[in-house]
PDB file of C-alpha atoms in Angstrom:
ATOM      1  CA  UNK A   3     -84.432  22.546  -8.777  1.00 83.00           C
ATOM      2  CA  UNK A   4     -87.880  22.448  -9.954  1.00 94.00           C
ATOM      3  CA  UNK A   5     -88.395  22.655 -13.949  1.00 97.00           C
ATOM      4  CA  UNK A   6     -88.825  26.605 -15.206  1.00 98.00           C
ATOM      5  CA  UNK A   7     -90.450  27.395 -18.386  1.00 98.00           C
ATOM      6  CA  UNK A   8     -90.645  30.956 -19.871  1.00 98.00           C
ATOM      7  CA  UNK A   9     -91.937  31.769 -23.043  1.00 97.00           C
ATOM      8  CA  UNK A  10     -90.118  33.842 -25.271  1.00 94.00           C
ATOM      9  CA  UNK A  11     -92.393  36.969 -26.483  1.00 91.00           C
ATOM     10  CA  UNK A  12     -90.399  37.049 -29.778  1.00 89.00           C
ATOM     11  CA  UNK A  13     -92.697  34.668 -30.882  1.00 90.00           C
ATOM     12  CA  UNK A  14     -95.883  36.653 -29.397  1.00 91.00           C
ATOM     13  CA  UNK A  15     -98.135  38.520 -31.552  1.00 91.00           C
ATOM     14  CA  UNK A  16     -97.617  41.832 -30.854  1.00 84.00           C
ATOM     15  CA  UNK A  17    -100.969  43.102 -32.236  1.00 91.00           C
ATOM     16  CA  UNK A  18    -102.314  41.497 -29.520  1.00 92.00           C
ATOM     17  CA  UNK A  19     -99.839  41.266 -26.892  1.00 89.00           C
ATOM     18  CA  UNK A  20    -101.726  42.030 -23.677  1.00 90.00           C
ATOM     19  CA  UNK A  21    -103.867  38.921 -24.722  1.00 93.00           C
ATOM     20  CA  UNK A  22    -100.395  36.917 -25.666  1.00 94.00           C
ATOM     21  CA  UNK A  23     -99.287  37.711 -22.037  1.00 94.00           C
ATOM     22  CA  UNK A  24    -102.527  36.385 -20.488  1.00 95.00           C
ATOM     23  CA  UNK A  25    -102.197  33.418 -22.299  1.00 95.00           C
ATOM     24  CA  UNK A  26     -99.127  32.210 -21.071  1.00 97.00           C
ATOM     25  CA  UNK A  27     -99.354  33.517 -17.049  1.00 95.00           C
ATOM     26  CA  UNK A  28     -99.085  29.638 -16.106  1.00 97.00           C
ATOM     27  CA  UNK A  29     -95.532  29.553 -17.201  1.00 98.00           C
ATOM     28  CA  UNK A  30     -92.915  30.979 -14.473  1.00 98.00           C
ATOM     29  CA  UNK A  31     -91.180  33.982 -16.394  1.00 97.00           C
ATOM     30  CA  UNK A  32     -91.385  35.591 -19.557  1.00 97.00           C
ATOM     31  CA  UNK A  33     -88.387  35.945 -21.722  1.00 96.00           C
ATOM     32  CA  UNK A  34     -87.658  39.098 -23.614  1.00 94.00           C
ATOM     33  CA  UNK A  35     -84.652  39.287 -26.220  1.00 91.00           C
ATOM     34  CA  UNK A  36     -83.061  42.374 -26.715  1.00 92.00           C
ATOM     35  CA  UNK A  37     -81.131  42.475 -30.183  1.00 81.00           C
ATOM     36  CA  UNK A  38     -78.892  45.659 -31.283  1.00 66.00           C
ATOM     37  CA  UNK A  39     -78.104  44.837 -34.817  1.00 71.00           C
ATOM     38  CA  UNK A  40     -74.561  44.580 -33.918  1.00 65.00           C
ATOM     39  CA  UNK A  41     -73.678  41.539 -31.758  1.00 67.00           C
ATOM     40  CA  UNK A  42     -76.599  39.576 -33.729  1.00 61.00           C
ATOM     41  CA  UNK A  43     -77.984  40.192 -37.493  1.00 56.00           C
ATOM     42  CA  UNK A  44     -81.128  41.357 -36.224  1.00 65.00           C
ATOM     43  CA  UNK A  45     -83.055  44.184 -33.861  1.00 60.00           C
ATOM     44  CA  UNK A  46     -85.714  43.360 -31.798  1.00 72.00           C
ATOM     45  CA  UNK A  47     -86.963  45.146 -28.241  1.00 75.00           C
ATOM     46  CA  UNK A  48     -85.237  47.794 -26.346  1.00 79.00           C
ATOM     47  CA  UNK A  49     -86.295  49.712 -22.928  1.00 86.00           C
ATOM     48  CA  UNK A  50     -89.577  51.666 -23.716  1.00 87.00           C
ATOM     49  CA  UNK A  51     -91.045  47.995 -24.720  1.00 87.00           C
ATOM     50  CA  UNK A  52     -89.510  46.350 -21.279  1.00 91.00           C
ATOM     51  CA  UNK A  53     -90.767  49.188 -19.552  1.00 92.00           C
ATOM     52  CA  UNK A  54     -94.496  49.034 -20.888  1.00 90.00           C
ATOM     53  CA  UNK A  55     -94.526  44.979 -20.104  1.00 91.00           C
ATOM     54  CA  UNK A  56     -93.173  44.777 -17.170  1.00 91.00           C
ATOM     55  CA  UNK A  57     -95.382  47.337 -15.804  1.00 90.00           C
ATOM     56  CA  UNK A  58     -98.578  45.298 -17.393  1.00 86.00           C
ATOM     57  CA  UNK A  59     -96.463  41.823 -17.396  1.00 90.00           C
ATOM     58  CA  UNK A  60     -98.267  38.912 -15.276  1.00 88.00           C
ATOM     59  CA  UNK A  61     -94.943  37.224 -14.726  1.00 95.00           C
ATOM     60  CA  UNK A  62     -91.885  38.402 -13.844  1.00 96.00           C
ATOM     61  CA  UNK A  63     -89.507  39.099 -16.698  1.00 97.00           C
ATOM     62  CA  UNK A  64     -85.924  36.890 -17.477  1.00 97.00           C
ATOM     63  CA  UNK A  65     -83.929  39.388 -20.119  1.00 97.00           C
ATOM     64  CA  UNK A  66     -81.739  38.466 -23.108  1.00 95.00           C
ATOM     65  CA  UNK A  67     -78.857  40.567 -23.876  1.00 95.00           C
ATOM     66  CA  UNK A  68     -77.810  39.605 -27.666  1.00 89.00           C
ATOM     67  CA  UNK A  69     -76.074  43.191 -27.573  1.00 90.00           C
ATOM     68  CA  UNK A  70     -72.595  44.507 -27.406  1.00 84.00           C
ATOM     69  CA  UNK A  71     -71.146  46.294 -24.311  1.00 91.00           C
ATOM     70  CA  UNK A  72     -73.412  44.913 -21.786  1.00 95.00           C
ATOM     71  CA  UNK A  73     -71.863  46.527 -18.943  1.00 95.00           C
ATOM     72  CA  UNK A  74     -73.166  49.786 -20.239  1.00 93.00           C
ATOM     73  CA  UNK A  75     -76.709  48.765 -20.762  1.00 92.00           C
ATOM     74  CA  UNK A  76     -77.743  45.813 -18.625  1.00 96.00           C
ATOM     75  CA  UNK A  77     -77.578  47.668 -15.386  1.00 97.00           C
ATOM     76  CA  UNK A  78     -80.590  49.706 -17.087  1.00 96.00           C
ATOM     77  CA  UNK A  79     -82.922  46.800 -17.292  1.00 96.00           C
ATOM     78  CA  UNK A  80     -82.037  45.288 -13.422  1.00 97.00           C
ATOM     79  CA  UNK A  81     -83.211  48.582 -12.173  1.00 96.00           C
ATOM     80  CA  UNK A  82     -86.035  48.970 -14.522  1.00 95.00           C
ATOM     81  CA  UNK A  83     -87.671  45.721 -12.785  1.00 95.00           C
ATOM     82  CA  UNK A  84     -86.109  42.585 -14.767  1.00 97.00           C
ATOM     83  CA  UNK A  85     -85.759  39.662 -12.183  1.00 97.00           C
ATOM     84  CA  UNK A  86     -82.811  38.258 -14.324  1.00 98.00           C
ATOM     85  CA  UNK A  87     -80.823  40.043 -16.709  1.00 98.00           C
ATOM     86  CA  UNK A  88     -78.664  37.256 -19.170  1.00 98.00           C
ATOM     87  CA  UNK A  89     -75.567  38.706 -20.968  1.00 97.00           C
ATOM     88  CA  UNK A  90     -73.090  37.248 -23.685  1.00 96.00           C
ATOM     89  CA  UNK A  91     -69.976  36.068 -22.460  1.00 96.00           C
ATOM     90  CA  UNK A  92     -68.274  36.437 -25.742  1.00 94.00           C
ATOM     91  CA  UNK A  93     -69.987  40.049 -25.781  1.00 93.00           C
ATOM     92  CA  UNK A  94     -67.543  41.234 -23.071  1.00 94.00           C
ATOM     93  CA  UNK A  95     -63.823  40.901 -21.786  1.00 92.00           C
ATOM     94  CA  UNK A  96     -64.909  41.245 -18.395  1.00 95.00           C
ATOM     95  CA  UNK A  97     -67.878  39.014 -17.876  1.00 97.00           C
ATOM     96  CA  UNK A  98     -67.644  39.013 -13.386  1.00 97.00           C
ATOM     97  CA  UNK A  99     -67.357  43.004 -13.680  1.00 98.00           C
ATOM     98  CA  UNK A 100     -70.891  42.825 -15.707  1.00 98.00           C
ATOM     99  CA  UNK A 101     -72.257  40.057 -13.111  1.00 98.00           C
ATOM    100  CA  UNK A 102     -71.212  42.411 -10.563  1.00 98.00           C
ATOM    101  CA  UNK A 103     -73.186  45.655 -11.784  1.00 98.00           C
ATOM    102  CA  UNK A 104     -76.301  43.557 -12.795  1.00 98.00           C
ATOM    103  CA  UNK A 105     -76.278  42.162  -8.876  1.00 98.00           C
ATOM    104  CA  UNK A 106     -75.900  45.583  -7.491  1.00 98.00           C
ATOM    105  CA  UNK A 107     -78.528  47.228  -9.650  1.00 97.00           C
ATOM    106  CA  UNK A 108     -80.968  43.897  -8.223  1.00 97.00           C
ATOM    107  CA  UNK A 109     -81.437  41.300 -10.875  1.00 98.00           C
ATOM    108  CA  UNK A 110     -80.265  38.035 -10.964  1.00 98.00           C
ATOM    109  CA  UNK A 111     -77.498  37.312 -13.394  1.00 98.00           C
ATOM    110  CA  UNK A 112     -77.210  34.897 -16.131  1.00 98.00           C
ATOM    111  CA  UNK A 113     -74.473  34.396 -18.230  1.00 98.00           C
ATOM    112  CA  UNK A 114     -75.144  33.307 -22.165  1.00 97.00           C
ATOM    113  CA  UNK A 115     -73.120  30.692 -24.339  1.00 97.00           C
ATOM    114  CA  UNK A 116     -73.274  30.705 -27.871  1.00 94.00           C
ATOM    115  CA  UNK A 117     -72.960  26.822 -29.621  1.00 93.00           C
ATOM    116  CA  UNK A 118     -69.674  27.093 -30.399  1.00 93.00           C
ATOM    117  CA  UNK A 119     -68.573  28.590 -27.160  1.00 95.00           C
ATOM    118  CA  UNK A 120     -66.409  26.295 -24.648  1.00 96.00           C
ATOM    119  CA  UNK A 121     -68.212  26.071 -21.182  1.00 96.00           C
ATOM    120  CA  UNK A 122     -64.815  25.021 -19.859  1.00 96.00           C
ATOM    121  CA  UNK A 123     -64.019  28.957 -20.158  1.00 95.00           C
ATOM    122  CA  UNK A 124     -66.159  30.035 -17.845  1.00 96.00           C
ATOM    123  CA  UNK A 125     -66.969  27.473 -15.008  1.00 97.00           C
ATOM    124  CA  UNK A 126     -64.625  29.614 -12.725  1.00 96.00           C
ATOM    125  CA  UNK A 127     -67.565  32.196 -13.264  1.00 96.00           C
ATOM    126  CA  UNK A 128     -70.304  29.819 -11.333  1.00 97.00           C
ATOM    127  CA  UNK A 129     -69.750  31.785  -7.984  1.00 97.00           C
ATOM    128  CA  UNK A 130     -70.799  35.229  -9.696  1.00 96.00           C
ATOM    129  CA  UNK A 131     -73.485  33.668 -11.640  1.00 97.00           C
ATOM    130  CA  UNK A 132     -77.570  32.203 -10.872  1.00 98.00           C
ATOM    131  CA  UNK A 133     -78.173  31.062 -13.915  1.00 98.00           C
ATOM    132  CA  UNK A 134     -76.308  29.930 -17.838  1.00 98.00           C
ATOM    133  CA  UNK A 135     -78.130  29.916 -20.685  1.00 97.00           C
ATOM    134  CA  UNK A 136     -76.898  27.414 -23.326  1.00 97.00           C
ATOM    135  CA  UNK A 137     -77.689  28.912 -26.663  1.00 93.00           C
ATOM    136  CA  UNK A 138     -79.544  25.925 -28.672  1.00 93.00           C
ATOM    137  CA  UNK A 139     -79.323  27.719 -31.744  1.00 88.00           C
ATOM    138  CA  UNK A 140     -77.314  30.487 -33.207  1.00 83.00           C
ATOM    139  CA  UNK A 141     -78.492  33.497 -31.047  1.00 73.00           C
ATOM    140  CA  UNK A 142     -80.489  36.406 -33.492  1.00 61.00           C
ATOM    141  CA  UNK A 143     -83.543  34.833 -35.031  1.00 61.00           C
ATOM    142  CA  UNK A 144     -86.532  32.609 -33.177  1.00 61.00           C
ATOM    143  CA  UNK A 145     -87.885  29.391 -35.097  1.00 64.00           C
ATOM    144  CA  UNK A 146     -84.465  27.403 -35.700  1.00 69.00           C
ATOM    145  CA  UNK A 147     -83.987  24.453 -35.197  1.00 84.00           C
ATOM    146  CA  UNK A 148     -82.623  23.028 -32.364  1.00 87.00           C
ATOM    147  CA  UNK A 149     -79.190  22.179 -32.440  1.00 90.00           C
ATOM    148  CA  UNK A 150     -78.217  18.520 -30.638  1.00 94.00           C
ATOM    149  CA  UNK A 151     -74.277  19.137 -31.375  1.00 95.00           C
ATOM    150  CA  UNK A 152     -74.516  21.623 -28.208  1.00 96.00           C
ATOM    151  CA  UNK A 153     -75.657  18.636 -25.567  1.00 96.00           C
ATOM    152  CA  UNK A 154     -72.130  17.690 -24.787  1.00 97.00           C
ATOM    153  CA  UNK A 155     -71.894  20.880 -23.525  1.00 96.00           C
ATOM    154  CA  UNK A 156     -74.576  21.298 -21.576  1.00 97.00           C
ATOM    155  CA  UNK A 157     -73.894  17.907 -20.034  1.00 97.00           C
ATOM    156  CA  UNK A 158     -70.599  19.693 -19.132  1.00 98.00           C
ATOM    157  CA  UNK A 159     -72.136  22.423 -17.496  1.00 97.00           C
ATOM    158  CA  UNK A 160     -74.743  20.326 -15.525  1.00 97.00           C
ATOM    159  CA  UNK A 161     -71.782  17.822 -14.305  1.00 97.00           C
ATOM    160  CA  UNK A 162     -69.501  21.125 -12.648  1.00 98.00           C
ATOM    161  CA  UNK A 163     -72.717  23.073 -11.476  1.00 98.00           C
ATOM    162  CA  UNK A 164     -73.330  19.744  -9.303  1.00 97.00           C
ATOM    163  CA  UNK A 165     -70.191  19.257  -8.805  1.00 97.00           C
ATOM    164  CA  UNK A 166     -69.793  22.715  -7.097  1.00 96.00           C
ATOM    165  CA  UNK A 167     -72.521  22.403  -4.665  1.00 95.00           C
ATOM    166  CA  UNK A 168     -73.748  25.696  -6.258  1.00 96.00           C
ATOM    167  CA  UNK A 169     -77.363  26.928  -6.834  1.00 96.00           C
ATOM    168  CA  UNK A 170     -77.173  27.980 -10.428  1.00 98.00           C
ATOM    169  CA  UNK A 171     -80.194  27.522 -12.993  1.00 98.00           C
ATOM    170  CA  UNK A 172     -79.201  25.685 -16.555  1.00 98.00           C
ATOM    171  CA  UNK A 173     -81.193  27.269 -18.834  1.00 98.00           C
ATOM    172  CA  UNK A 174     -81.600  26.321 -22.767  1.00 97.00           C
ATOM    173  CA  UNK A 175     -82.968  29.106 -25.319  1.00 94.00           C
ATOM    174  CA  UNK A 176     -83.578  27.771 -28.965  1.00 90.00           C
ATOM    175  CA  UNK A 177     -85.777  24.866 -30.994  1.00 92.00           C
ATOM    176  CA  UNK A 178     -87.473  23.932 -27.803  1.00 95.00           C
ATOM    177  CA  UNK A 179     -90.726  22.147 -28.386  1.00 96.00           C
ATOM    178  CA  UNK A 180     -91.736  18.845 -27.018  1.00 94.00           C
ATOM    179  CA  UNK A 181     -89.542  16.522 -28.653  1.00 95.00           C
ATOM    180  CA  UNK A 182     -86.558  18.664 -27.825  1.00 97.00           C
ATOM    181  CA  UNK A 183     -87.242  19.882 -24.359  1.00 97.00           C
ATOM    182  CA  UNK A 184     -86.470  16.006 -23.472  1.00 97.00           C
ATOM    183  CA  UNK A 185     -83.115  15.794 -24.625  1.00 97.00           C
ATOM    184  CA  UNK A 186     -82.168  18.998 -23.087  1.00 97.00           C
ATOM    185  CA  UNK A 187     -83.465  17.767 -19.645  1.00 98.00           C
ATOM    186  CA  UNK A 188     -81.752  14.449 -20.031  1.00 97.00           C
ATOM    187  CA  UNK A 189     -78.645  16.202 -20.459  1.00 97.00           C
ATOM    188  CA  UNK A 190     -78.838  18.843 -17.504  1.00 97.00           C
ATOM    189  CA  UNK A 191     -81.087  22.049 -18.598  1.00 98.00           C
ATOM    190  CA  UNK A 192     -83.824  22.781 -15.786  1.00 98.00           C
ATOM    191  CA  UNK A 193     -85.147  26.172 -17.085  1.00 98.00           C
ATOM    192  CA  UNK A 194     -86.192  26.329 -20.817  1.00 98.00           C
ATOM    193  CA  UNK A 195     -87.174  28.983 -23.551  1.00 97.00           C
ATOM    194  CA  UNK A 196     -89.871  28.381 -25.396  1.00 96.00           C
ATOM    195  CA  UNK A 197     -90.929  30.808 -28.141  1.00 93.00           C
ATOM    196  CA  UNK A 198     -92.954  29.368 -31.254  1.00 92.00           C
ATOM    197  CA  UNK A 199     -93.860  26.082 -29.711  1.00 95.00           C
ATOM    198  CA  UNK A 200     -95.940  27.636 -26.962  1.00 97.00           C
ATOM    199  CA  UNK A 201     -97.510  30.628 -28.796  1.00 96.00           C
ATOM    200  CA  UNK A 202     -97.823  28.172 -32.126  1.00 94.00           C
ATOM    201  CA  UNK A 203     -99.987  26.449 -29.883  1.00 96.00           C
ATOM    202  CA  UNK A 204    -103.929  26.175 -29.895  1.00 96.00           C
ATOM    203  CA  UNK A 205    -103.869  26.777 -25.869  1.00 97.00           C
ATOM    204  CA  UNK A 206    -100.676  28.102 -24.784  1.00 97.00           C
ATOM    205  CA  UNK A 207    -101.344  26.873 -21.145  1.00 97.00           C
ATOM    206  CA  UNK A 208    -101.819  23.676 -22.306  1.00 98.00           C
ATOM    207  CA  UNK A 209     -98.391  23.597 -24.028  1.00 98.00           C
ATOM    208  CA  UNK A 210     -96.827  24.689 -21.237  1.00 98.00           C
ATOM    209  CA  UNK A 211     -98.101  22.416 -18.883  1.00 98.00           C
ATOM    210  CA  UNK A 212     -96.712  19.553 -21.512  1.00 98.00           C
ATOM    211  CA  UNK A 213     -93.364  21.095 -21.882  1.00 98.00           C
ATOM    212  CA  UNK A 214     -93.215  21.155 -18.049  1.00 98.00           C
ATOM    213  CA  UNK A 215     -94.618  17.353 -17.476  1.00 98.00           C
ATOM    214  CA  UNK A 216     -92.095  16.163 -19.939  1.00 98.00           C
ATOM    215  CA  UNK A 217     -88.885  18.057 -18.584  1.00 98.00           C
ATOM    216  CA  UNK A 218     -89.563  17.070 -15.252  1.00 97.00           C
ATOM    217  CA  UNK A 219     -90.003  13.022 -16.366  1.00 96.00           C
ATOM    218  CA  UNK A 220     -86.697  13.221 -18.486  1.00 95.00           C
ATOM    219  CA  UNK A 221     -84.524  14.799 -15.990  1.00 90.00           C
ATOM    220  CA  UNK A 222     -81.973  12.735 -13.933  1.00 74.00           C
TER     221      UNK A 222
END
């Protein structure tokens, strides 16, 4: 699979976010966290925001569920227009009965991780699943800093995604910049969240392209 990036607006300034968008319409999907003070320490975006972008957005939108109960609320965003819709695993008991609704309401689903969260769990989920995101840093806040302890695990992931002949995206979320976006390709990711590194940057296409070249010459 070719290498994804998509931005993550968290980091956007959103006094002028209609410019913010423009500036990153080279990168492949934009990535918009939704935070309920409950599952994470902090509250970011909710519907009327998703709604507005995506009906302005010039990229299709990949959706972050840091929330509780996702089978109540992620449906919402697939039929509101998201083209993937990413839920906790450790926010739910029943993580294939939330892939299920986000597939019939027509997203694509992605399944989350948290650091300390044992892939081994879940691999029987790969059928039900396009795409895991392996949380680089504790899921709540943007600007941390990356976490290495967690490339084990996405090693893990990468080895039984090839290993089931399956067509599921690794994503990473968390710390990615240049320097870090090459050890997570090294050890499996193909689709990466960027926040502050790309809209930190003087031209955000530029950084993009860079993060792309350089995840696409360290992966395997």
């Amino acid at each position: 699979m070719s290498v994804r990036i998509h931005p993550s607006i968290l980091a956007a300034d959103f006094a002028h976010l209609a410019d913010d968008l423009e500036r990153i319409r080279t990168a492949d999907l934009i990535h918009f966290d939704v935070m309920d003070y409950h599952f994470v320490p902090n509250l970011s975006f909710g519907m009327p925001l998703f709604e507005s972008i995506a009906a302005n957005s010039p990229l299709p939108l990949d959706v972050h569920l840091m929330i509780s109960d996702p089978l109540r609320w992620a449906p919402g965003y697939a039929e509101a227009g998201a083209e993937s819709v990413t839920f906790h695993a450790e926010a739910t008991e029943s993580p294939a009965q939330v892939a299920k609704a986000i597939r019939a309401a027509g997203a694509r689903v992605g399944l989350a991780l948290k650091p300390g969260t044992d892939v081994d769990d879940y691999l029987e989920l790969l059928p039900e699943i396009d795409m895991v995101l392996v949380m680089t840093v504790e899921p709540g806040f943007g600007g941390q800093a990356f976490m290495p302890e967690t490339m084990p695990k996405l090693a893990r992931l990468r080895e039984a995604v090839d290993a089931s002949g399956l067509e599921v995206r690794v994503q990473v979320d968390g710390g990615i910049d240049e320097r870090t976006i090459s050890i997570a390709a090294e050890n499996g990711a193909d689709t990466f969240v960027a926040g502050s590194s790309v809209f930190g940057a003087e031209s955000a296409a530029d950084q993009i392209a860079l993060l792309r070249e350089t995840a696409t010459a360290h992966r395997h």
